[in-house]
Amino acid sequence: EPEVTQTPSHQVTQMGQEVILRCVPISNHLYFYWYRQILGQKVEFLVSFYNNEISEKSEIFDDQFSVERPDGSNFTLKIRSTKLEDSAMYFCASSVTGWENEQFFGPGTRLTVL
Amino acid sequence: AQKITQTQPGMFVQEKEAVTLDCTYDTSDQSYGLFWYKQPSSGEMIFLIYQGSYDEQNATEGRYSLNFQKARKSANLVISASQLGDSAMYFCAMREYAGTASKLTFGTGTRLQVTL
């Protein structure tokens, strides 16, 4: 069964460093998303992406964040200069359609900023 | 106002019993979808069930059913014949029609513990 994959599973970085979180969505999906979940809290939307551009972004997704689909398969989230409060689980998701169907989530990348 | 409200931070249920996890939502849109996801202790998000706002029948997927009461804006998840493996965090989420790539808005979750 096709699935969303994410690498790495766990990333530890120093405050101020850049990180790139990688995702491979399901191959026939056209809509891509990043969410984050701070430990013990609810899942929060960061950004959605369709047709090679951002569809929507949340207040969390400030200038330190960027997304890219560098080729036909990868979808990346870059945090330019990490802060302690960026420590969270980051989930990538993809869906076939823009709103009717479920979003399939990857296993997540746990980011720890020291 | 919260878009998705889950008022039960924790629930216990005995194995083989049924349990209902509550979810209420707030939207002024006519077109929306309601979803339930399961998050086990390993952390992944597993899709369980979906209900569209225009669906007249309650959604069912195996042991999961969604009790959709549109006038009350509630979308409760019913798990029948609970199993030990059902112990997890359960999130209700809503997707409002927003043109393209509509985001999911999640509730705060309910932690379900299934006991022997």
mmCIF file of C-alpha atoms in Angstrom:
data_model
loop_
_atom_site.group_PDB
_atom_site.id
_atom_site.type_symbol
_atom_site.label_atom_id
_atom_site.label_comp_id
_atom_site.label_asym_id
_atom_site.label_seq_id
_atom_site.Cartn_x
_atom_site.Cartn_y
_atom_site.Cartn_z
ATOM 1 C CA GLU A 1 0.000 0.000 0.000
ATOM 2 C CA PRO A 2 1.451 3.401 -0.934
ATOM 3 C CA GLU A 3 2.505 5.598 1.954
ATOM 4 C CA VAL A 4 4.007 8.957 2.742
ATOM 5 C CA THR A 5 7.605 8.724 3.881
ATOM 6 C CA GLN A 6 9.639 11.242 5.852
ATOM 7 C CA THR A 7 13.327 11.591 6.608
ATOM 8 C CA PRO A 8 14.977 11.826 9.002
ATOM 9 C CA SER A 9 12.858 10.294 11.739
ATOM 10 C CA HIS A 10 14.675 12.362 14.351
ATOM 11 C CA GLN A 11 16.819 15.465 13.928
ATOM 12 C CA VAL A 12 18.771 17.207 16.651
ATOM 13 C CA THR A 13 20.134 20.646 15.878
ATOM 14 C CA GLN A 14 21.588 23.673 17.582
ATOM 15 C CA MET A 15 19.597 26.870 17.865
ATOM 16 C CA GLY A 16 20.218 29.116 14.864
ATOM 17 C CA GLN A 17 21.046 26.271 12.500
ATOM 18 C CA GLU A 18 19.146 25.507 9.319
ATOM 19 C CA VAL A 19 17.274 22.243 8.970
ATOM 20 C CA ILE A 20 15.594 20.602 6.013
ATOM 21 C CA LEU A 21 12.896 18.048 6.598
ATOM 22 C CA ARG A 22 12.136 15.795 3.683
ATOM 23 C CA CYS A 23 8.971 14.073 2.573
ATOM 24 C CA VAL A 24 7.992 11.821 -0.297
ATOM 25 C CA PRO A 25 4.223 12.068 -0.779
ATOM 26 C CA ILE A 26 2.112 9.331 -2.349
ATOM 27 C CA SER A 27 2.882 9.377 -6.046
ATOM 28 C CA ASN A 28 -0.523 10.243 -7.527
ATOM 29 C CA HIS A 29 -1.336 12.866 -4.905
ATOM 30 C CA LEU A 30 -1.388 16.503 -5.933
ATOM 31 C CA TYR A 31 -1.876 18.334 -2.648
ATOM 32 C CA PHE A 32 0.779 18.519 0.031
ATOM 33 C CA TYR A 33 0.833 19.781 3.581
ATOM 34 C CA TRP A 34 3.063 20.295 6.572
ATOM 35 C CA TYR A 35 1.767 20.168 10.125
ATOM 36 C CA ARG A 36 3.524 20.262 13.457
ATOM 37 C CA GLN A 37 2.718 18.894 16.885
ATOM 38 C CA ILE A 38 4.451 20.231 19.952
ATOM 39 C CA LEU A 39 4.761 17.471 22.543
ATOM 40 C CA GLY A 40 1.446 16.798 24.242
ATOM 41 C CA GLN A 41 -0.458 19.312 22.144
ATOM 42 C CA LYS A 42 -2.734 19.205 19.142
ATOM 43 C CA VAL A 43 -1.658 19.016 15.538
ATOM 44 C CA GLU A 44 -1.301 22.463 13.939
ATOM 45 C CA PHE A 45 -1.365 23.373 10.275
ATOM 46 C CA LEU A 46 1.699 25.059 8.817
ATOM 47 C CA VAL A 47 1.341 25.220 5.052
ATOM 48 C CA SER A 48 -0.398 23.688 2.051
ATOM 49 C CA PHE A 49 1.059 23.370 -1.435
ATOM 50 C CA TYR A 50 -0.499 22.726 -4.822
ATOM 51 C CA ASN A 51 0.624 23.194 -8.397
ATOM 52 C CA ASN A 52 4.100 24.207 -7.271
ATOM 53 C CA GLU A 53 3.005 27.036 -5.071
ATOM 54 C CA ILE A 54 1.815 27.681 -1.566
ATOM 55 C CA SER A 55 -1.970 27.592 -1.267
ATOM 56 C CA GLU A 56 -2.247 28.659 2.331
ATOM 57 C CA LYS A 57 0.016 29.237 5.286
ATOM 58 C CA SER A 58 -0.628 29.722 8.967
ATOM 59 C CA GLU A 59 0.686 32.401 11.299
ATOM 60 C CA ILE A 60 3.322 29.928 12.452
ATOM 61 C CA PHE A 61 4.772 29.759 8.941
ATOM 62 C CA ASP A 62 6.809 32.954 9.073
ATOM 63 C CA ASP A 63 9.810 34.044 7.012
ATOM 64 C CA GLN A 64 11.995 31.439 8.691
ATOM 65 C CA PHE A 65 10.028 28.668 6.988
ATOM 66 C CA SER A 66 9.970 27.700 3.336
ATOM 67 C CA VAL A 67 8.730 24.768 1.294
ATOM 68 C CA GLU A 68 9.882 23.374 -1.980
ATOM 69 C CA ARG A 69 9.136 20.578 -4.363
ATOM 70 C CA PRO A 70 12.549 20.315 -5.975
ATOM 71 C CA ASP A 71 11.674 17.357 -8.198
ATOM 72 C CA GLY A 72 8.692 15.157 -9.006
ATOM 73 C CA SER A 73 8.774 13.250 -5.754
ATOM 74 C CA ASN A 74 10.253 15.186 -2.838
ATOM 75 C CA PHE A 75 8.546 17.861 -0.776
ATOM 76 C CA THR A 76 10.743 19.696 1.717
ATOM 77 C CA LEU A 77 10.281 22.000 4.665
ATOM 78 C CA LYS A 78 13.202 24.273 5.507
ATOM 79 C CA ILE A 79 13.611 26.161 8.743
ATOM 80 C CA ARG A 80 16.275 28.782 8.169
ATOM 81 C CA SER A 81 17.338 29.605 11.707
ATOM 82 C CA THR A 82 15.863 27.240 14.271
ATOM 83 C CA LYS A 83 14.588 28.413 17.637
ATOM 84 C CA LEU A 84 14.006 26.396 20.783
ATOM 85 C CA GLU A 85 10.253 26.667 20.245
ATOM 86 C CA ASP A 86 10.567 24.937 16.874
ATOM 87 C CA SER A 87 11.089 21.667 18.742
ATOM 88 C CA ALA A 88 8.139 19.510 17.693
ATOM 89 C CA MET A 89 7.042 16.583 15.575
ATOM 90 C CA TYR A 90 6.653 17.662 11.970
ATOM 91 C CA PHE A 91 4.215 15.754 9.815
ATOM 92 C CA CYS A 92 4.001 15.802 6.060
ATOM 93 C CA ALA A 93 0.666 14.848 4.484
ATOM 94 C CA SER A 94 -0.701 14.451 0.999
ATOM 95 C CA SER A 95 -4.103 14.010 -0.585
ATOM 96 C CA VAL A 96 -5.613 13.227 -3.947
ATOM 97 C CA THR A 97 -8.070 16.091 -3.922
ATOM 98 C CA GLY A 98 -8.056 19.441 -2.243
ATOM 99 C CA TRP A 99 -10.728 18.858 0.317
ATOM 100 C CA GLU A 100 -13.005 15.835 -0.044
ATOM 101 C CA ASN A 101 -10.616 13.026 0.696
ATOM 102 C CA GLU A 102 -8.529 12.180 3.671
ATOM 103 C CA GLN A 103 -4.994 13.386 4.020
ATOM 104 C CA PHE A 104 -2.436 10.647 4.446
ATOM 105 C CA PHE A 105 0.208 11.445 6.989
ATOM 106 C CA GLY A 106 3.825 10.418 7.073
ATOM 107 C CA PRO A 107 5.387 8.994 10.237
ATOM 108 C CA GLY A 108 6.764 12.392 11.231
ATOM 109 C CA THR A 109 10.165 13.901 11.927
ATOM 110 C CA ARG A 110 10.894 14.726 15.536
ATOM 111 C CA LEU A 111 12.926 17.937 15.598
ATOM 112 C CA THR A 112 14.828 18.785 18.757
ATOM 113 C CA VAL A 113 16.450 22.211 18.962
ATOM 114 C CA LEU A 114 19.090 22.606 21.680
ATOM 115 C CA ALA B 1 -14.137 30.214 19.076
ATOM 116 C CA GLN B 2 -12.581 26.801 18.675
ATOM 117 C CA LYS B 3 -13.391 25.156 15.379
ATOM 118 C CA ILE B 4 -13.127 21.641 16.807
ATOM 119 C CA THR B 5 -13.897 20.848 20.425
ATOM 120 C CA GLN B 6 -13.122 17.574 22.103
ATOM 121 C CA THR B 7 -14.253 17.831 25.709
ATOM 122 C CA GLN B 8 -12.942 14.478 26.952
ATOM 123 C CA PRO B 9 -9.208 14.655 27.620
ATOM 124 C CA GLY B 10 -9.197 10.992 28.694
ATOM 125 C CA MET B 11 -11.518 8.010 28.512
ATOM 126 C CA PHE B 12 -11.392 4.469 29.836
ATOM 127 C CA VAL B 13 -13.236 1.534 28.329
ATOM 128 C CA GLN B 14 -13.193 -2.164 29.041
ATOM 129 C CA GLU B 15 -12.114 -4.549 26.351
ATOM 130 C CA LYS B 16 -15.003 -5.657 24.105
ATOM 131 C CA GLU B 17 -17.181 -2.721 25.172
ATOM 132 C CA ALA B 18 -18.223 0.141 22.906
ATOM 133 C CA VAL B 19 -17.043 3.697 23.514
ATOM 134 C CA THR B 20 -18.073 7.080 22.146
ATOM 135 C CA LEU B 21 -15.584 9.898 21.723
ATOM 136 C CA ASP B 22 -17.193 13.311 21.463
ATOM 137 C CA CYS B 23 -16.475 15.989 18.886
ATOM 138 C CA THR B 24 -18.301 19.223 18.147
ATOM 139 C CA TYR B 25 -17.376 21.621 15.386
ATOM 140 C CA ASP B 26 -18.008 25.180 14.401
ATOM 141 C CA THR B 27 -18.284 26.352 10.823
ATOM 142 C CA SER B 28 -20.455 28.605 8.729
ATOM 143 C CA ASP B 29 -19.548 26.733 5.542
ATOM 144 C CA GLN B 30 -22.037 24.421 3.856
ATOM 145 C CA SER B 31 -19.304 22.205 2.436
ATOM 146 C CA TYR B 32 -16.937 20.568 4.862
ATOM 147 C CA GLY B 33 -15.585 17.207 5.884
ATOM 148 C CA LEU B 34 -15.075 15.659 9.276
ATOM 149 C CA PHE B 35 -12.301 13.199 10.007
ATOM 150 C CA TRP B 36 -11.043 11.077 12.844
ATOM 151 C CA TYR B 37 -7.401 10.141 13.212
ATOM 152 C CA LYS B 38 -5.743 7.783 15.670
ATOM 153 C CA GLN B 39 -2.315 8.512 17.095
ATOM 154 C CA PRO B 40 -0.747 5.566 18.952
ATOM 155 C CA SER B 41 2.174 6.060 21.302
ATOM 156 C CA SER B 42 4.539 5.519 18.362
ATOM 157 C CA GLY B 43 3.384 8.914 17.050
ATOM 158 C CA GLU B 44 2.046 8.327 13.557
ATOM 159 C CA MET B 45 -1.320 9.709 12.467
ATOM 160 C CA ILE B 46 -3.670 7.017 11.173
ATOM 161 C CA PHE B 47 -6.807 7.983 9.270
ATOM 162 C CA LEU B 48 -9.898 6.200 10.592
ATOM 163 C CA ILE B 49 -13.079 7.593 9.102
ATOM 164 C CA TYR B 50 -14.522 10.464 7.066
ATOM 165 C CA GLN B 51 -17.947 12.122 6.928
ATOM 166 C CA GLY B 52 -18.870 14.682 4.297
ATOM 167 C CA SER B 53 -21.281 17.442 5.199
ATOM 168 C CA TYR B 54 -23.698 16.342 2.487
ATOM 169 C CA ASP B 55 -23.606 12.663 3.392
ATOM 170 C CA GLU B 56 -26.977 11.584 4.698
ATOM 171 C CA GLN B 57 -25.812 8.268 6.086
ATOM 172 C CA ASN B 58 -23.424 7.984 9.008
ATOM 173 C CA ALA B 59 -20.025 6.771 7.900
ATOM 174 C CA THR B 60 -18.833 3.336 9.010
ATOM 175 C CA GLU B 61 -15.451 1.622 8.649
ATOM 176 C CA GLY B 62 -15.273 -1.752 10.317
ATOM 177 C CA ARG B 63 -15.525 -1.218 14.076
ATOM 178 C CA TYR B 64 -15.581 2.557 13.664
ATOM 179 C CA SER B 65 -18.698 4.567 13.018
ATOM 180 C CA LEU B 66 -19.285 8.279 13.002
ATOM 181 C CA ASN B 67 -22.445 9.565 14.644
ATOM 182 C CA PHE B 68 -23.046 12.693 12.565
ATOM 183 C CA GLN B 69 -25.639 15.121 13.875
ATOM 184 C CA LYS B 70 -25.483 18.101 11.562
ATOM 185 C CA ALA B 71 -27.982 20.313 13.386
ATOM 186 C CA ARG B 72 -26.032 19.853 16.620
ATOM 187 C CA LYS B 73 -22.701 20.176 14.791
ATOM 188 C CA SER B 74 -21.425 17.017 16.354
ATOM 189 C CA ALA B 75 -19.406 14.176 14.850
ATOM 190 C CA ASN B 76 -18.836 11.593 17.548
ATOM 191 C CA LEU B 77 -16.674 8.541 16.931
ATOM 192 C CA VAL B 78 -18.054 5.223 18.109
ATOM 193 C CA ILE B 79 -15.661 2.316 18.507
ATOM 194 C CA SER B 80 -17.409 -1.003 18.944
ATOM 195 C CA ALA B 81 -15.885 -4.080 20.599
ATOM 196 C CA SER B 82 -12.832 -2.219 21.911
ATOM 197 C CA GLN B 83 -9.476 -3.945 21.722
ATOM 198 C CA LEU B 84 -6.288 -3.333 23.690
ATOM 199 C CA GLY B 85 -4.707 -2.032 20.498
ATOM 200 C CA ASP B 86 -7.280 0.775 20.396
ATOM 201 C CA SER B 87 -5.467 2.496 23.274
ATOM 202 C CA ALA B 88 -4.241 5.719 21.689
ATOM 203 C CA MET B 89 -4.897 9.412 21.238
ATOM 204 C CA TYR B 90 -7.854 10.184 18.969
ATOM 205 C CA PHE B 91 -8.166 13.456 17.090
ATOM 206 C CA CYS B 92 -11.236 14.872 15.429
ATOM 207 C CA ALA B 93 -10.527 17.200 12.513
ATOM 208 C CA MET B 94 -12.428 19.315 10.034
ATOM 209 C CA ARG B 95 -11.671 20.362 6.524
ATOM 210 C CA GLU B 96 -13.599 23.368 5.211
ATOM 211 C CA TYR B 97 -13.844 23.989 1.519
ATOM 212 C CA ALA B 98 -11.312 26.692 0.677
ATOM 213 C CA GLY B 99 -10.801 26.361 -3.049
ATOM 214 C CA THR B 100 -7.617 24.360 -3.148
ATOM 215 C CA ALA B 101 -5.576 22.375 -0.677
ATOM 216 C CA SER B 102 -7.878 22.834 2.295
ATOM 217 C CA LYS B 103 -6.166 22.311 5.604
ATOM 218 C CA LEU B 104 -7.244 20.065 8.451
ATOM 219 C CA THR B 105 -8.100 21.781 11.731
ATOM 220 C CA PHE B 106 -7.660 19.459 14.669
ATOM 221 C CA GLY B 107 -9.159 19.249 18.128
ATOM 222 C CA THR B 108 -7.097 18.741 21.248
ATOM 223 C CA GLY B 109 -7.666 15.013 21.257
ATOM 224 C CA THR B 110 -8.992 12.331 23.577
ATOM 225 C CA ARG B 111 -6.692 9.753 25.096
ATOM 226 C CA LEU B 112 -8.438 6.385 25.135
ATOM 227 C CA GLN B 113 -7.271 3.634 27.430
ATOM 228 C CA VAL B 114 -8.686 0.149 26.920
ATOM 229 C CA THR B 115 -8.536 -2.039 30.014
ATOM 230 C CA LEU B 116 -8.907 -5.774 30.549
#
